Amino acid sequence: MALPLEEQILEVLGSAKCLPTYQFKKKKKMLLELVLNQALERDIQQVWLTADFIASVGKISKGFLALSIPALPSRSAILCWIWECVWWSLSSEICRLCFQHNTPLDAIAQFRKHIDLCKKKIGSAELAFEHAAWMSKQFQAFGDLFDEAIKLGLTAIQTQNPGFYYQQAAYYAQERKQLANVLCNHDSSISYPNPDPLETQTGVLDFYGQRSWRQGILSFDLSDPEKEKVGILALQLKEKIVPHSELIITLLSNAVAQFKKYKCPRMKSHLMVQMGEEYYYAKDYTKALKLLDYVMCEYRSEGWWTLLTSILTTALKCSYLMAQLKDYITYSLELLGRASTLKEDQKSRIEKNLIKVLMNESPDPEPDCDASAVKTSQKLWTDRISLAGSNIFTIEVQDFVPFVQCKAKFLAPSFHVDVPVEFDIYLKADCPHPIRFSKLCVGFNNQEYNQYCVVEEAYQKSDILEYSSQGPVCLVPGKTRKFTFRFVAKSEDVGKKIEITSVDLILGTETGRCVILNWRGGGGDAASSQEALQAARSFKRQPKLPDNEVHWDSLTIQANTMIISRVPNISVQLQHEPPALTNEMYCLIVTVQSHEKTVAKDVKLTAGLKPGQDANLTQKTHVTLNGTEICDDSYPALLPDIPVGDLQPGEKLEKAVYIRCGTVGTRMFLVYVSYLISATVEEKEIICKCHRDETVTIETVFPFDVAVKFVSSKFEHLDRVFADIPFLLMTDILSASPWALTIINSQLQLSASMVPVDQLESFVENVVLQTGESASECFCLRCPQVTNGQSGVATGRYVISWKRSSAVESVPVVCTVITLPHVIVESIPLHVNADLPSFGRVRESLPVRYHLQNKTSLVQDVEISVEPSDAFMFSGLKQIRLRILPGTQQEMLYNFYPLMAGYQQLPSLNILLRIPNFTNQLLRRFIPTHIFVKPQGRQADDTSIAAA
């Protein structure tokens, strides 16, 4: 029966401790074969067959720990390779199993244990680069395992992903490169050994980690030191031709892809910088610039100026070695700026090189560049000088931090068209030496103004670094230079914005090379917003400067201004009597007077409802200049551009505008007067369009309130009327106007279901109502019998014709139509009508007749009884029963004899009909219940009254 794996390993190691060196080496080979053959073929296969993952990992872990127990002999440095191969074989399988069984933390812990065990076992110092290469391979292999597990479904996070292991692999690859540069730095005269000490007769090695020149030697003693040196030299010369940069770039590229996948932007940027530097070392300057340019944008936006300076320095070397003019100029401009952390002497050197390039000369080489690459670049620069191509370069400085700062500021947020537009351009240089520019020009959204905002200086190209206090565009480092411009705006731009779209500062001359520094808008660069925020948060007191200087941080960019119309010199007055009344022709008198010194030409008036209000108000508001007719819905709410003519100086004009408001509410009305006038600005004559507008808020109210009610002949309120029984319709007109109203006429327009009892006449004709006063009318009506099922009957319309009492005669009369309410009509079987005098007298007979009319088609049995009253005696039938034929009436006569004076109750007449649901209370509303009784007067008094 075979022993378990860990027992076999311990058995081999135990027997190897007391063996001599050559036999110990054979035991190591046996151990390697044991591990690779038995463990990997039997126990690991058993993992997949039995799924006994924990037990199998435990077995391999014990074997791994067992390998770390024995101590190597003191002279067995070469045997490190044997141990490392065995350790990695076991460790990689443990890591693979942990990943595939979703325990990544165990895999990472195992790999760290493996690295801690091996990282200090360097071996031969002369071949230390081999250990760095092996460490790089370990991290790369683990990263591949990690990435493979992720593809199979494992979840990684930002802090634990394969990118960190690819990054560490690249670090050891860089260390390998450094060690190779130190250990393999042989003279070029030394050639590769012949015969090749790295070749063997069989083409294979007996043991892992064994040197080819030691084949068949079982002792570790250096019997042939010269042969050992030749072998080491061959390995070093082989290492010298290894493309280290390609290996590093590949590993860094893998790491960047992982960090990009797991959204680690700063780690990605950091590694991209290293990739760019490796491309630089590999002399692939195009790819280096591409990567470095990409990273620069992020470092600028976040303000990592030290890192940015380092990247710019590398980019400047690349552009120099490729003789890229525009890139070389761009990086030089930024390295001279305030964001650069270079020393003054370095900036001075870069500035002088920049001037040489602008003078069409070759710049001095950048420090620490490869000598062969410098020679090649000098030839390229010579070719660039001899070329007759375009030498004008436009550089957009908005995306980086140049050595010149620019801010544009209009002196006011708006300018009248008859006032010159003024603005300032502030420039500040951060370079070591004063510098002269050849031209400063400003661009606007209206390019016609560009010609007025140019400053130009002519100088020799050799004087570009010569300071001249008289130079128009000479900048001194640290000093703010101000340039003031002014121009006259065009009348067509009234109401528009004038915006600075660009500021161009030209460095150099057309005879050499010309660089145009272009700022979009009013200036600013990649660092301006961050500096402005820091200045706003700073509580540091600014030092006092001379009167002609300003603090740069206190300046703000104002890149646009508004052109507004000339201040009008006319007056507009509005005269009216608010509030407006519904549907009346409300008169608004507009008075325009000119105070101009010259003639105001082409005067136009716009009047009406101000735009932008509620759509319902717009639909119910109508404006006209003709006040003799009522506006209908075809009239607009706003009358635009009414021609008025010309106004002489001091002339006054009045115009009446009539407004009809169909609904109540608050409205805002606009009166806009425009005219043309000539003006002279900066000895230039322009035509100015001026305007004056006035707004007025007018409240619209109802002129009066109309109350309508139905009453009986006794003026009792009726909620319903009875067919063919007369009733009264009463109207009350209550004035709600603050102004006196004249009721011209009123008219009752009855519907077909209503019939007037008397002739319909107006009782309020030409009545004047003050505020709060009312006028009433009363109409006697009758409703014929209606068809069955009709619940309500239309009464008709009440039309009131009125106008303001203060209005002139030409103002039309307003007709207000009031729709009368519907009334419920019911049928009654018996109608009682009482005929009695208007008053009685004590102790005098008072005859009373009751008329009973049958309203049905049936004979009605009626029982009549009279209840006495203490104030009257009476004669007549006190109780009677009779029949009334259909459509006929019966008359009952009684003589009442009053006993006391005053408002007395009459004897009550009770009528009983034998009809279901009919009560006496229904007929009581038709029978009078009280009468006024006068006291008995003297005879003389009666005679005198009769005479009167």
XYZ file of C-alpha atoms in Angstrom, residues 221-676:
456
model
C 33.168 22.583 -5.256
C 34.357 25.005 -7.956
C 36.942 22.731 -9.510
C 37.193 25.000 -12.574
C 36.678 28.673 -11.538
C 37.537 29.903 -15.012
C 34.810 27.808 -16.558
C 32.406 29.164 -13.900
C 33.277 32.735 -14.871
C 32.808 32.005 -18.555
C 29.388 30.497 -17.859
C 28.305 33.470 -15.762
C 29.564 35.835 -18.484
C 27.488 33.969 -21.067
C 24.357 34.321 -18.919
C 25.050 38.027 -18.421
C 25.560 38.623 -22.128
C 22.341 36.703 -22.844
C 20.524 38.871 -20.296
C 21.886 42.025 -21.909
C 19.940 41.420 -25.111
C 16.653 40.608 -23.351
C 13.962 43.215 -24.310
C 13.236 44.240 -20.724
C 11.065 47.218 -21.655
C 8.756 45.027 -23.727
C 8.301 42.656 -20.799
C 7.618 45.533 -18.423
C 5.159 47.188 -20.830
C 3.255 43.933 -21.300
C 2.876 43.478 -17.549
C 1.922 47.111 -17.010
C -0.623 46.880 -19.817
C -2.232 43.866 -18.111
C -2.348 45.764 -14.838
C -3.884 48.849 -16.489
C -6.602 46.712 -18.062
C -7.459 45.226 -14.658
C -7.530 48.579 -12.860
C -9.677 50.031 -15.622
C -12.066 47.085 -15.279
C -12.400 47.590 -11.522
C -12.612 51.392 -11.745
C -9.334 52.401 -10.113
C -8.531 55.575 -12.128
C -5.539 56.781 -10.144
C -3.826 53.405 -10.174
C -4.462 53.258 -13.907
C -2.940 56.715 -14.427
C 0.094 55.870 -12.295
C 0.830 52.739 -14.310
C 0.228 54.526 -17.618
C 2.970 56.977 -16.636
C 5.306 54.044 -16.050
C 4.311 52.595 -19.425
C 5.102 55.912 -21.083
C 8.500 56.023 -19.418
C 9.229 52.465 -20.533
C 8.286 53.378 -24.092
C 10.710 56.292 -23.747
C 13.485 53.948 -22.594
C 12.576 51.621 -25.482
C 12.924 54.642 -27.847
C 9.315 54.349 -28.988
C 8.700 58.059 -28.457
C 5.398 58.234 -30.355
C 3.643 55.773 -28.041
C 5.293 57.386 -25.029
C 3.846 60.807 -25.942
C 0.427 59.315 -26.600
C 0.266 57.762 -23.122
C 1.766 60.750 -21.329
C -0.611 63.194 -23.044
C -3.564 61.128 -21.883
C -2.409 61.152 -18.247
C -1.483 64.848 -18.209
C -5.132 65.900 -18.493
C -6.075 64.019 -15.314
C -3.112 65.329 -13.322
C -3.860 68.911 -14.429
C -7.496 68.690 -13.399
C -6.575 67.323 -9.955
C -3.641 69.693 -9.387
C -0.780 67.171 -9.065
C 1.795 69.723 -10.168
C 4.929 67.820 -9.101
C 3.844 64.696 -10.958
C 2.782 66.795 -13.930
C 6.197 68.464 -14.069
C 7.922 65.074 -14.126
C 5.670 63.858 -16.934
C 6.139 67.076 -18.899
C 9.910 66.736 -18.609
C 9.761 63.235 -20.124
C 7.333 64.440 -22.810
C 9.668 67.344 -23.667
C 12.539 64.892 -24.152
C 10.377 62.747 -26.437
C 9.290 65.722 -28.536
C 12.911 66.910 -28.772
C 14.197 63.505 -29.853
C 11.451 63.325 -32.523
C 11.888 67.000 -33.505
C 8.143 67.595 -33.102
C 7.887 71.382 -33.265
C 4.367 71.935 -31.946
C 4.699 69.434 -29.101
C 8.111 70.828 -28.133
C 6.707 74.369 -28.033
C 3.592 73.309 -26.087
C 5.518 71.427 -23.392
C 8.066 74.245 -23.113
C 5.287 76.781 -22.577
C 3.839 74.712 -19.741
C 7.183 73.915 -18.091
C 7.824 77.661 -17.945
C 4.443 78.266 -16.270
C 3.408 78.619 -12.654
C 2.377 74.948 -12.394
C 5.924 73.771 -13.103
C 8.099 72.861 -10.092
C 11.388 73.158 -11.992
C 14.167 75.350 -10.653
C 14.811 78.765 -12.135
C 17.965 77.694 -13.963
C 16.106 74.830 -15.613
C 13.279 77.157 -16.636
C 15.828 79.629 -17.983
C 17.390 76.900 -20.140
C 13.984 75.839 -21.480
C 13.038 79.455 -22.225
C 16.210 80.021 -24.215
C 15.616 76.805 -26.152
C 12.082 77.960 -26.890
C 13.370 81.268 -28.262
C 15.861 79.404 -30.425
C 13.071 77.340 -31.917
C 11.059 80.497 -32.600
C 14.110 82.019 -34.298
C 14.250 78.940 -36.567
C 17.316 77.527 -34.858
C 17.984 74.113 -33.331
C 17.531 73.909 -29.544
C 20.149 72.518 -27.205
C 19.737 68.835 -26.291
C 17.705 67.952 -23.243
C 19.709 66.530 -20.328
C 19.934 62.764 -19.681
C 19.032 61.813 -23.233
C 20.609 58.890 -25.047
C 23.641 60.082 -26.989
C 22.783 58.162 -30.145
C 19.206 59.406 -30.037
C 20.460 62.988 -29.643
C 22.581 62.689 -32.782
C 19.607 61.411 -34.724
C 17.373 64.200 -33.416
C 19.906 66.901 -34.362
C 19.680 65.748 -37.958
C 15.889 65.913 -37.725
C 16.043 69.471 -36.344
C 18.331 70.466 -39.206
C 15.767 69.117 -41.659
C 12.995 71.011 -39.887
C 14.901 74.281 -40.250
C 15.478 73.746 -43.957
C 11.829 72.957 -44.684
C 9.794 75.798 -46.140
C 6.465 74.658 -44.710
C 4.053 76.530 -42.478
C 5.778 78.042 -39.457
C 2.650 79.348 -37.733
C 1.443 77.252 -34.792
C -1.855 77.895 -32.980
C -1.911 76.475 -29.463
C -5.144 76.254 -27.485
C -3.953 77.123 -23.984
C -7.321 76.484 -22.355
C -6.422 72.850 -21.712
C -3.033 73.341 -20.028
C -1.171 75.844 -17.838
C 1.045 78.143 -19.961
C 3.539 80.688 -18.714
C 1.217 83.568 -19.643
C -2.119 84.165 -17.895
C -4.946 86.124 -19.466
C -8.182 87.619 -18.129
C -10.682 89.764 -20.042
C -13.161 91.985 -18.280
C -15.820 94.355 -19.575
C -16.096 97.473 -17.437
C -19.888 97.111 -17.116
C -22.421 94.328 -17.589
C -24.256 96.494 -20.147
C -23.613 99.544 -22.311
C -26.010 101.955 -23.968
C -25.675 102.074 -27.719
C -24.637 105.763 -27.601
C -21.809 105.040 -25.106
C -18.473 103.443 -26.204
C -17.968 99.843 -25.089
C -14.867 99.503 -22.888
C -13.034 96.433 -21.626
C -9.609 95.491 -20.279
C -7.259 92.616 -21.097
C -4.952 91.628 -18.229
C -1.771 89.635 -18.973
C 0.749 88.188 -16.544
C 3.953 86.270 -17.357
C 5.461 83.556 -15.114
C 8.651 82.860 -17.090
C 12.127 83.655 -15.670
C 12.934 86.504 -18.094
C 10.944 89.398 -19.627
C 9.491 88.493 -22.980
C 8.127 90.533 -25.880
C 5.138 89.551 -27.947
C 4.504 90.821 -31.422
C 0.709 91.136 -31.390
C -2.365 91.030 -29.183
C -5.786 90.747 -30.787
C -9.290 90.085 -29.454
C -12.073 88.225 -31.283
C -15.815 88.781 -30.792
C -18.970 86.947 -31.768
C -19.541 89.878 -34.143
C -16.314 89.885 -36.128
C -16.785 93.487 -37.282
C -15.434 94.628 -33.890
C -12.182 92.631 -34.196
C -10.428 95.377 -36.158
C -10.759 97.842 -33.240
C -9.056 95.608 -30.640
C -5.516 94.958 -31.885
C -2.139 95.904 -30.353
C 0.913 95.272 -32.526
C 4.634 95.787 -32.073
C 7.424 95.475 -34.622
C 10.836 94.331 -33.341
C 13.795 92.308 -34.422
C 13.578 88.580 -33.672
C 16.820 88.807 -31.687
C 15.156 91.273 -29.295
C 12.488 88.831 -28.117
C 14.108 88.505 -24.668
C 15.083 92.179 -24.437
C 12.987 94.166 -21.954
C 11.574 97.423 -23.256
C 9.393 99.593 -21.045
C 8.159 101.335 -24.174
C 7.143 98.071 -25.867
C 3.393 97.778 -26.321
C 3.319 94.043 -25.588
C 6.313 93.435 -23.337
C 5.638 91.356 -20.239
C 7.751 91.379 -17.084
C 7.634 88.230 -14.912
C 5.288 88.616 -11.947
C 3.852 91.959 -13.144
C 0.291 92.425 -14.362
C -0.051 94.314 -17.633
C -3.379 95.938 -18.559
C -4.571 96.765 -22.098
C -7.698 98.906 -22.473
C -9.885 98.815 -25.593
C -12.986 100.760 -26.605
C -15.257 100.774 -29.632
C -18.709 101.945 -30.661
C -21.411 99.289 -30.823
C -23.679 99.049 -33.843
C -27.352 99.918 -33.519
C -28.238 96.483 -34.941
C -26.769 94.871 -31.809
C -29.218 96.552 -29.426
C -30.709 93.844 -27.252
C -27.896 91.410 -28.086
C -24.842 90.216 -26.201
C -21.350 91.107 -27.307
C -19.085 88.254 -26.268
C -15.331 87.852 -26.370
C -14.817 84.547 -28.154
C -11.010 84.476 -28.215
C -7.866 86.302 -27.143
C -4.795 85.723 -29.306
C -1.277 86.546 -28.112
C 1.347 86.095 -30.827
C 4.912 85.197 -29.924
C 7.604 85.389 -32.607
C 7.577 86.829 -36.094
C 6.505 85.640 -39.474
C 10.116 85.579 -40.685
C 11.015 82.950 -38.091
C 8.389 80.895 -36.356
C 5.156 82.290 -35.036
C 3.235 80.833 -32.075
C -0.335 81.971 -31.443
C -1.480 81.480 -27.851
C -5.254 81.255 -28.101
C -7.604 81.620 -25.129
C -11.230 80.725 -25.682
C -13.655 83.208 -24.197
C -12.268 85.687 -21.721
C -9.144 83.751 -20.743
C -8.300 81.267 -18.017
C -6.514 77.951 -18.237
C -6.611 74.486 -16.670
C -5.600 75.790 -13.227
C -7.658 78.998 -13.140
C -10.852 77.570 -11.653
C -8.966 75.794 -8.860
C -6.940 78.928 -8.070
C -10.069 81.089 -8.037
C -11.698 78.691 -5.570
C -8.658 78.746 -3.307
C -8.540 82.561 -3.448
C -12.223 82.776 -2.520
C -11.700 80.504 0.497
C -8.509 82.219 1.624
C -8.618 84.666 4.546
C -5.091 85.905 3.901
C -4.879 89.680 3.679
C -3.596 90.915 0.329
C -0.521 93.187 0.475
C -0.994 96.759 -0.613
C 0.109 97.503 -4.163
C 0.752 100.784 -6.001
C -2.267 102.485 -7.531
C -1.438 101.369 -11.057
C -1.217 97.665 -10.120
C -3.887 95.134 -9.134
C -3.945 91.772 -7.388
C -4.232 89.074 -9.993
C -6.402 86.830 -7.816
C -8.898 89.646 -7.266
C -9.585 89.936 -11.013
C -12.624 88.141 -12.367
C -13.378 87.257 -15.978
C -16.325 89.106 -17.526
C -16.354 87.971 -21.142
C -19.711 89.345 -22.295
C -21.817 92.466 -22.060
C -25.245 93.537 -23.224
C -25.926 96.376 -25.638
C -29.051 98.213 -24.568
C -30.920 101.022 -26.259
C -30.229 104.695 -25.728
C -31.895 106.277 -22.716
C -35.138 107.777 -24.063
C -35.843 111.449 -23.528
C -39.603 111.380 -23.794
C -42.311 111.102 -21.163
C -45.315 108.795 -21.304
C -48.274 109.417 -19.020
C -51.395 107.283 -18.638
C -54.736 108.692 -17.566
C -57.696 106.480 -16.687
C -60.367 105.877 -14.017
C -59.887 102.451 -12.454
C -61.290 99.950 -11.888
C -62.552 98.819 -15.255
C -66.115 97.483 -15.428
C -66.953 94.239 -17.192
C -67.669 94.630 -20.929
C -67.446 98.419 -20.891
C -65.232 100.361 -23.321
C -62.625 101.401 -20.778
C -60.781 104.519 -21.890
C -57.000 104.773 -21.386
C -55.542 108.099 -22.509
C -51.847 107.971 -23.471
C -49.952 111.274 -23.403
C -46.521 111.346 -25.084
C -44.277 114.411 -24.842
C -40.839 114.768 -26.460
C -37.947 116.280 -24.497
C -35.369 115.557 -27.178
C -33.284 118.359 -28.675
C -33.894 117.106 -32.183
C -36.859 115.657 -34.024
C -37.998 112.203 -32.862
C -38.734 110.353 -36.081
C -40.944 107.391 -36.883
C -42.745 107.385 -33.540
C -44.763 104.214 -33.012
C -47.140 103.224 -30.254
C -47.823 99.697 -28.997
C -50.661 99.340 -26.508
C -52.664 96.521 -25.013
C -52.434 93.525 -22.760
C -48.859 92.740 -21.764
C -47.750 89.390 -23.277
C -47.086 86.401 -21.086
C -50.258 86.484 -18.995
C -52.985 83.882 -18.600
C -54.412 82.707 -21.929
C -57.979 83.122 -20.629
C -57.317 86.803 -19.991
C -55.912 87.192 -23.489
C -59.015 85.665 -25.076
C -61.343 87.925 -23.097
C -59.466 91.212 -23.610
C -59.875 93.352 -26.724
C -58.243 96.669 -27.612
C -59.216 99.276 -30.201
C -58.665 102.924 -31.021
C -62.319 103.414 -31.999
C -64.398 103.976 -28.882
C -67.740 104.419 -30.625
C -68.366 100.704 -31.160
C -68.342 97.721 -28.855
C -65.399 95.368 -29.483
C -66.199 91.828 -30.487
C -63.968 88.741 -30.333
C -62.221 89.649 -33.603
C -60.308 92.523 -31.983
C -56.778 91.716 -30.682
C -55.538 92.017 -27.127
C -52.485 94.033 -28.226
C -52.187 96.717 -30.907
C -48.564 96.721 -32.162
C -46.634 99.496 -33.933
C -49.340 102.123 -34.358
C -47.719 104.868 -36.465
C -47.919 108.263 -34.830
C -45.569 110.355 -36.974
C -42.734 112.641 -35.912
C -42.498 114.607 -32.696
C -40.867 117.995 -32.595
C -38.903 119.010 -29.474
C -41.406 119.769 -26.699
C -44.401 118.552 -28.724
C -47.146 116.658 -26.874
C -49.397 113.955 -28.294
C -52.522 112.312 -26.847
C -54.002 109.032 -27.956
C -57.101 107.331 -26.555
C -57.036 103.543 -26.325
C -60.237 101.650 -25.518
C -60.135 98.342 -23.731
C -62.966 95.844 -23.295
C -62.521 93.229 -20.572
C -64.960 90.348 -20.775
C -64.109 88.795 -17.398
C -63.167 90.060 -13.970
C -59.595 89.881 -12.735
C -56.316 91.768 -12.630
C -54.657 92.598 -15.920
C -51.338 94.231 -16.717
C -51.367 96.554 -19.707
C -48.343 97.740 -21.657
C -47.824 101.035 -23.433
C -44.643 101.022 -25.536
C -43.451 104.078 -27.464
C -40.490 103.746 -29.866
C -38.777 106.284 -32.104
C -35.555 106.939 -34.033
